[in-house]
Amino acid sequence: MSSELDAEKFHRWILTVLDVLASPPDRQLDYLRTSHVDVDEIALQFDDAFNAARASLHADLMSRTDFERLRPVRERLDAIANDSHHLWEREALGEAAEWQEVRKAAAQARTELGNAWR
């Protein structure tokens, strides 16, 4: 597989992870139900993507600028992770302002990266 195809596949994966995080609460809940996972899984998926993105800097799959576009999402998820357990309940996805901030940051990153990777 060429490095161009590798980068394209990698970018699609990052955008898909951001799509889930940026989705409205009802779609996030549908995702959790159909995937049979808990709320923390959407954060863990982003964590995997973020760590892979950091590693990809050395493989030229992502620029430093693009990687930095992910940082606000990471910061908001870190804040939730350090908060109380109630934010990891399904109801919190629709009720907690912290999750709205995650969705907003993810949507911003999704838009910026989607435009950069066209």
GROMACS .gro file of N, CA and C in nm:
model
  354
    1MET      N    1   0.085  -0.117   0.000
    1MET     CA    2   0.000   0.000   0.000
    1MET      C    3   0.089   0.124   0.000
    2SER      N    4   0.056   0.220  -0.081
    2SER     CA    5   0.138   0.341  -0.089
    2SER      C    6   0.115   0.428   0.035
    3SER      N    7   0.210   0.515   0.060
    3SER     CA    8   0.197   0.603   0.177
    3SER      C    9   0.080   0.699   0.159
    4GLU      N   10   0.046   0.733   0.035
    4GLU     CA   11  -0.070   0.819   0.010
    4GLU      C   12  -0.199   0.749   0.051
    5LEU      N   13  -0.211   0.621   0.018
    5LEU     CA   14  -0.328   0.544   0.059
    5LEU      C   15  -0.330   0.523   0.210
    6ASP      N   16  -0.214   0.502   0.270
    6ASP     CA   17  -0.205   0.489   0.415
    6ASP      C   18  -0.255   0.617   0.482
    7ALA      N   19  -0.211   0.731   0.432
    7ALA     CA   20  -0.253   0.859   0.489
    7ALA      C   21  -0.403   0.879   0.473
    8GLU      N   22  -0.456   0.844   0.357
    8GLU     CA   23  -0.599   0.860   0.333
    8GLU      C   24  -0.681   0.774   0.430
    9LYS      N   25  -0.640   0.651   0.447
    9LYS     CA   26  -0.709   0.560   0.540
    9LYS      C   27  -0.699   0.612   0.683
   10PHE      N   28  -0.582   0.658   0.721
   10PHE     CA   29  -0.561   0.713   0.854
   10PHE      C   30  -0.649   0.836   0.876
   11HIS      N   31  -0.654   0.925   0.779
   11HIS     CA   32  -0.737   1.045   0.790
   11HIS      C   33  -0.884   1.009   0.803
   12ARG      N   34  -0.930   0.912   0.725
   12ARG     CA   35  -1.071   0.869   0.736
   12ARG      C   36  -1.102   0.818   0.876
   13TRP      N   37  -1.010   0.742   0.932
   13TRP     CA   38  -1.031   0.690   1.068
   13TRP      C   39  -1.041   0.804   1.169
   14ILE      N   40  -0.950   0.899   1.162
   14ILE     CA   41  -0.953   1.014   1.254
   14ILE      C   42  -1.086   1.089   1.240
   15LEU      N   43  -1.128   1.113   1.117
   15LEU     CA   44  -1.253   1.186   1.094
   15LEU      C   45  -1.373   1.108   1.145
   16THR      N   46  -1.372   0.977   1.132
   16THR     CA   47  -1.481   0.894   1.183
   16THR      C   48  -1.491   0.902   1.334
   17VAL      N   49  -1.377   0.896   1.401
   17VAL     CA   50  -1.375   0.909   1.548
   17VAL      C   51  -1.430   1.046   1.588
   18LEU      N   52  -1.389   1.150   1.518
   18LEU     CA   53  -1.439   1.284   1.549
   18LEU      C   54  -1.587   1.297   1.520
   19ASP      N   55  -1.635   1.229   1.415
   19ASP     CA   56  -1.778   1.231   1.385
   19ASP      C   57  -1.860   1.180   1.503
   20VAL      N   58  -1.816   1.072   1.564
   20VAL     CA   59  -1.889   1.017   1.679
   20VAL      C   60  -1.888   1.117   1.794
   21LEU      N   61  -1.774   1.175   1.822
   21LEU     CA   62  -1.765   1.271   1.933
   21LEU      C   63  -1.845   1.398   1.906
   22ALA      N   64  -1.856   1.438   1.781
   22ALA     CA   65  -1.927   1.561   1.746
   22ALA      C   66  -2.077   1.541   1.729
   23SER      N   67  -2.121   1.418   1.725
   23SER     CA   68  -2.262   1.387   1.701
   23SER      C   69  -2.350   1.436   1.816
   24PRO      N   70  -2.476   1.467   1.786
   24PRO     CA   71  -2.571   1.502   1.892
   24PRO      C   72  -2.587   1.385   1.990
   25PRO      N   73  -2.629   1.414   2.112
   25PRO     CA   74  -2.639   1.309   2.214
   25PRO      C   75  -2.724   1.188   2.171
   26ASP      N   76  -2.833   1.212   2.100
   26ASP     CA   77  -2.918   1.098   2.061
   26ASP      C   78  -2.844   1.004   1.966
   27ARG      N   79  -2.763   1.059   1.878
   27ARG     CA   80  -2.685   0.973   1.787
   27ARG      C   81  -2.572   0.903   1.861
   28GLN      N   82  -2.513   0.972   1.958
   28GLN     CA   83  -2.410   0.907   2.039
   28GLN      C   84  -2.470   0.790   2.117
   29LEU      N   85  -2.589   0.811   2.172
   29LEU     CA   86  -2.655   0.703   2.247
   29LEU      C   87  -2.689   0.586   2.154
   30ASP      N   88  -2.735   0.616   2.034
   30ASP     CA   89  -2.761   0.509   1.936
   30ASP      C   90  -2.632   0.432   1.906
   31TYR      N   91  -2.523   0.504   1.890
   31TYR     CA   92  -2.394   0.440   1.864
   31TYR      C   93  -2.356   0.348   1.980
   32LEU      N   94  -2.372   0.395   2.101
   32LEU     CA   95  -2.339   0.314   2.219
   32LEU      C   96  -2.425   0.188   2.224
   33ARG      N   97  -2.555   0.203   2.197
   33ARG     CA   98  -2.646   0.088   2.200
   33ARG      C   99  -2.610  -0.015   2.092
   34THR      N  100  -2.590   0.033   1.971
   34THR     CA  101  -2.564  -0.061   1.861
   34THR      C  102  -2.425  -0.124   1.871
   35SER      N  103  -2.333  -0.053   1.934
   35SER     CA  104  -2.197  -0.106   1.950
   35SER      C  105  -2.180  -0.185   2.079
   36HIS      N  106  -2.282  -0.179   2.165
   36HIS     CA  107  -2.279  -0.251   2.294
   36HIS      C  108  -2.158  -0.209   2.378
   37VAL      N  109  -2.138  -0.077   2.387
   37VAL     CA  110  -2.028  -0.023   2.467
   37VAL      C  111  -2.080   0.086   2.560
   38ASP      N  112  -1.998   0.123   2.655
   38ASP     CA  113  -2.032   0.229   2.749
   38ASP      C  114  -1.979   0.363   2.700
   39VAL      N  115  -2.018   0.469   2.769
   39VAL     CA  116  -1.981   0.605   2.730
   39VAL      C  117  -1.830   0.622   2.718
   40ASP      N  118  -1.757   0.560   2.807
   40ASP     CA  119  -1.612   0.580   2.804
   40ASP      C  120  -1.548   0.532   2.673
   41GLU      N  121  -1.617   0.446   2.601
   41GLU     CA  122  -1.559   0.393   2.476
   41GLU      C  123  -1.538   0.502   2.372
   42ILE      N  124  -1.629   0.600   2.365
   42ILE     CA  125  -1.608   0.705   2.265
   42ILE      C  126  -1.486   0.791   2.301
   43ALA      N  127  -1.462   0.806   2.430
   43ALA     CA  128  -1.341   0.877   2.473
   43ALA      C  129  -1.217   0.792   2.448
   44LEU      N  130  -1.228   0.662   2.473
   44LEU     CA  131  -1.114   0.573   2.450
   44LEU      C  132  -1.078   0.565   2.302
   45GLN      N  133  -1.179   0.567   2.216
   45GLN     CA  134  -1.152   0.567   2.072
   45GLN      C  135  -1.075   0.692   2.032
   46PHE      N  136  -1.117   0.805   2.088
   46PHE     CA  137  -1.043   0.928   2.058
   46PHE      C  138  -0.901   0.920   2.114
   47ASP      N  139  -0.887   0.865   2.233
   47ASP     CA  140  -0.754   0.850   2.292
   47ASP      C  141  -0.663   0.768   2.201
   48ASP      N  142  -0.717   0.659   2.147
   48ASP     CA  143  -0.641   0.578   2.051
   48ASP      C  144  -0.602   0.660   1.929
   49ALA      N  145  -0.698   0.736   1.876
   49ALA     CA  146  -0.673   0.817   1.757
   49ALA      C  147  -0.569   0.926   1.786
   50PHE      N  148  -0.581   0.989   1.902
   50PHE     CA  149  -0.487   1.095   1.939
   50PHE      C  150  -0.346   1.041   1.952
   51ASN      N  151  -0.332   0.927   2.018
   51ASN     CA  152  -0.200   0.867   2.034
   51ASN      C  153  -0.142   0.821   1.901
   52ALA      N  154  -0.227   0.767   1.815
   52ALA     CA  155  -0.182   0.727   1.681
   52ALA      C  156  -0.143   0.850   1.600
   53ALA      N  157  -0.217   0.958   1.616
   53ALA     CA  158  -0.185   1.081   1.544
   53ALA      C  159  -0.049   1.135   1.588
   54ARG      N  160  -0.023   1.129   1.718
   54ARG     CA  161   0.108   1.174   1.768
   54ARG      C  162   0.220   1.089   1.707
   55ALA      N  163   0.199   0.958   1.705
   55ALA     CA  164   0.299   0.867   1.646
   55ALA      C  165   0.312   0.889   1.496
   56SER      N  166   0.202   0.927   1.431
   56SER     CA  167   0.203   0.944   1.285
   56SER      C  168   0.284   1.064   1.240
   57LEU      N  169   0.315   1.153   1.331
   57LEU     CA  170   0.396   1.270   1.294
   57LEU      C  171   0.529   1.226   1.235
   58HIS      N  172   0.583   1.116   1.285
   58HIS     CA  173   0.712   1.066   1.237
   58HIS      C  174   0.698   0.991   1.104
   59ALA      N  175   0.577   0.947   1.073
   59ALA     CA  176   0.554   0.875   0.948
   59ALA      C  177   0.495   0.965   0.840
   60ASP      N  178   0.487   1.093   0.869
   60ASP     CA  179   0.433   1.192   0.774
   60ASP      C  180   0.290   1.162   0.732
   61LEU      N  181   0.211   1.102   0.821
   61LEU     CA  182   0.070   1.081   0.792
   61LEU      C  183  -0.014   1.200   0.837
   62MET      N  184   0.045   1.284   0.919
   62MET     CA  185  -0.025   1.400   0.972
   62MET      C  186   0.077   1.510   1.002
   63SER      N  187   0.040   1.632   0.971
   63SER     CA  188   0.129   1.744   1.000
   63SER      C  189   0.115   1.785   1.147
   64ARG      N  190   0.210   1.858   1.196
   64ARG     CA  191   0.205   1.910   1.334
   64ARG      C  192   0.083   2.001   1.350
   65THR      N  193   0.054   2.083   1.250
   65THR     CA  194  -0.062   2.172   1.255
   65THR      C  195  -0.190   2.092   1.268
   66ASP      N  196  -0.203   1.986   1.189
   66ASP     CA  197  -0.323   1.903   1.196
   66ASP      C  198  -0.333   1.832   1.331
   67PHE      N  199  -0.221   1.784   1.381
   67PHE     CA  200  -0.221   1.720   1.512
   67PHE      C  201  -0.269   1.817   1.620
   68GLU      N  202  -0.224   1.940   1.613
   68GLU     CA  203  -0.262   2.040   1.714
   68GLU      C  204  -0.412   2.070   1.709
   69ARG      N  205  -0.476   2.044   1.597
   69ARG     CA  206  -0.621   2.064   1.588
   69ARG      C  207  -0.697   1.965   1.675
   70LEU      N  208  -0.633   1.856   1.711
   70LEU     CA  209  -0.695   1.756   1.798
   70LEU      C  210  -0.682   1.791   1.947
   71ARG      N  211  -0.587   1.876   1.979
   71ARG     CA  212  -0.557   1.903   2.120
   71ARG      C  213  -0.676   1.957   2.201
   72PRO      N  214  -0.757   2.051   2.150
   72PRO     CA  215  -0.871   2.098   2.230
   72PRO      C  216  -0.969   1.986   2.267
   73VAL      N  217  -0.985   1.891   2.178
   73VAL     CA  218  -1.073   1.776   2.209
   73VAL      C  219  -1.011   1.697   2.323
   74ARG      N  220  -0.884   1.671   2.312
   74ARG     CA  221  -0.813   1.596   2.417
   74ARG      C  222  -0.824   1.667   2.552
   75GLU      N  223  -0.807   1.797   2.552
   75GLU     CA  224  -0.813   1.874   2.677
   75GLU      C  225  -0.951   1.865   2.742
   76ARG      N  226  -1.055   1.871   2.661
   76ARG     CA  227  -1.191   1.862   2.717
   76ARG      C  228  -1.221   1.722   2.769
   77LEU      N  229  -1.176   1.621   2.698
   77LEU     CA  230  -1.194   1.484   2.746
   77LEU      C  231  -1.112   1.458   2.872
   78ASP      N  232  -0.993   1.514   2.880
   78ASP     CA  233  -0.912   1.500   3.001
   78ASP      C  234  -0.982   1.564   3.120
   79ALA      N  235  -1.047   1.678   3.098
   79ALA     CA  236  -1.120   1.744   3.207
   79ALA      C  237  -1.234   1.656   3.256
   80ILE      N  238  -1.304   1.589   3.165
   80ILE     CA  239  -1.411   1.498   3.204
   80ILE      C  240  -1.354   1.379   3.279
   81ALA      N  241  -1.244   1.327   3.230
   81ALA     CA  242  -1.183   1.209   3.293
   81ALA      C  243  -1.141   1.238   3.436
   82ASN      N  244  -1.104   1.362   3.462
   82ASN     CA  245  -1.060   1.399   3.596
   82ASN      C  246  -1.175   1.444   3.685
   83ASP      N  247  -1.296   1.447   3.630
   83ASP     CA  248  -1.414   1.490   3.705
   83ASP      C  249  -1.481   1.368   3.767
   84SER      N  250  -1.600   1.391   3.817
   84SER     CA  251  -1.671   1.282   3.886
   84SER      C  252  -1.727   1.179   3.788
   85HIS      N  253  -1.763   1.067   3.844
   85HIS     CA  254  -1.812   0.954   3.763
   85HIS      C  255  -1.944   0.981   3.693
   86HIS      N  256  -2.022   1.077   3.743
   86HIS     CA  257  -2.154   1.101   3.682
   86HIS      C  258  -2.144   1.142   3.535
   87LEU      N  259  -2.030   1.198   3.494
   87LEU     CA  260  -2.015   1.239   3.354
   87LEU      C  261  -1.998   1.120   3.260
   88TRP      N  262  -1.978   1.002   3.315
   88TRP     CA  263  -1.962   0.882   3.233
   88TRP      C  264  -2.091   0.802   3.224
   89GLU      N  265  -2.199   0.858   3.275
   89GLU     CA  266  -2.331   0.795   3.262
   89GLU      C  267  -2.392   0.839   3.128
   90ARG      N  268  -2.475   0.754   3.073
   90ARG     CA  269  -2.537   0.785   2.943
   90ARG      C  270  -2.617   0.915   2.945
   91GLU      N  271  -2.686   0.940   3.055
   91GLU     CA  272  -2.767   1.061   3.066
   91GLU      C  273  -2.681   1.187   3.054
   92ALA      N  274  -2.558   1.178   3.100
   92ALA     CA  275  -2.470   1.295   3.098
   92ALA      C  276  -2.440   1.341   2.956
   93LEU      N  277  -2.444   1.251   2.860
   93LEU     CA  278  -2.417   1.291   2.721
   93LEU      C  279  -2.510   1.403   2.676
   94GLY      N  280  -2.635   1.397   2.719
   94GLY     CA  281  -2.732   1.499   2.679
   94GLY      C  282  -2.749   1.611   2.779
   95GLU      N  283  -2.708   1.588   2.903
   95GLU     CA  284  -2.735   1.686   3.008
   95GLU      C  285  -2.614   1.769   3.049
   96ALA      N  286  -2.496   1.714   3.041
   96ALA     CA  287  -2.378   1.782   3.096
   96ALA      C  288  -2.317   1.880   2.996
   97ALA      N  289  -2.291   1.999   3.045
   97ALA     CA  290  -2.226   2.102   2.962
   97ALA      C  291  -2.088   2.056   2.916
   98GLU      N  292  -2.023   1.975   2.997
   98GLU     CA  293  -1.889   1.926   2.961
   98GLU      C  294  -1.892   1.846   2.831
   99TRP      N  295  -1.997   1.764   2.813
   99TRP     CA  296  -2.008   1.687   2.689
   99TRP      C  297  -2.042   1.776   2.571
  100GLN      N  298  -2.117   1.883   2.595
  100GLN     CA  299  -2.144   1.979   2.487
  100GLN      C  300  -2.014   2.044   2.441
  101GLU      N  301  -1.926   2.073   2.535
  101GLU     CA  302  -1.796   2.131   2.500
  101GLU      C  303  -1.711   2.032   2.420
  102VAL      N  304  -1.717   1.905   2.456
  102VAL     CA  305  -1.646   1.802   2.378
  102VAL      C  306  -1.700   1.798   2.236
  103ARG      N  307  -1.833   1.797   2.223
  103ARG     CA  308  -1.894   1.793   2.089
  103ARG      C  309  -1.853   1.915   2.006
  104LYS      N  310  -1.851   2.030   2.070
  104LYS     CA  311  -1.814   2.153   1.999
  104LYS      C  312  -1.667   2.147   1.952
  105ALA      N  313  -1.579   2.105   2.040
  105ALA     CA  314  -1.437   2.094   2.003
  105ALA      C  315  -1.416   1.989   1.894
  106ALA      N  316  -1.487   1.877   1.904
  106ALA     CA  317  -1.475   1.771   1.804
  106ALA      C  318  -1.527   1.818   1.668
  107ALA      N  319  -1.638   1.891   1.669
  107ALA     CA  320  -1.693   1.942   1.543
  107ALA      C  321  -1.596   2.041   1.478
  108GLN      N  322  -1.534   2.125   1.559
  108GLN     CA  323  -1.436   2.221   1.506
  108GLN      C  324  -1.317   2.147   1.445
  109ALA      N  325  -1.265   2.051   1.518
  109ALA     CA  326  -1.151   1.973   1.466
  109ALA      C  327  -1.190   1.898   1.340
  110ARG      N  328  -1.311   1.841   1.340
  110ARG     CA  329  -1.360   1.766   1.224
  110ARG      C  330  -1.367   1.855   1.101
  111THR      N  331  -1.420   1.974   1.117
  111THR     CA  332  -1.432   2.069   1.006
  111THR      C  333  -1.295   2.111   0.955
  112GLU      N  334  -1.207   2.149   1.047
  112GLU     CA  335  -1.074   2.195   1.007
  112GLU      C  336  -0.994   2.085   0.938
  113LEU      N  337  -0.997   1.965   0.995
  113LEU     CA  338  -0.921   1.855   0.935
  113LEU      C  339  -0.983   1.810   0.803
  114GLY      N  340  -1.116   1.806   0.799
  114GLY     CA  341  -1.183   1.770   0.675
  114GLY      C  342  -1.146   1.864   0.561
  115ASN      N  343  -1.138   1.993   0.592
  115ASN     CA  344  -1.098   2.092   0.491
  115ASN      C  345  -0.951   2.077   0.454
  116ALA      N  346  -0.867   2.051   0.551
  116ALA     CA  347  -0.723   2.039   0.525
  116ALA      C  348  -0.690   1.915   0.443
  117TRP      N  349  -0.769   1.810   0.459
  117TRP     CA  350  -0.738   1.681   0.396
  117TRP      C  351  -0.812   1.657   0.265
  118ARG      N  352  -0.876   1.758   0.213
  118ARG     CA  353  -0.946   1.741   0.084
  118ARG      C  354  -0.850   1.723  -0.028
   0.00000   0.00000   0.00000
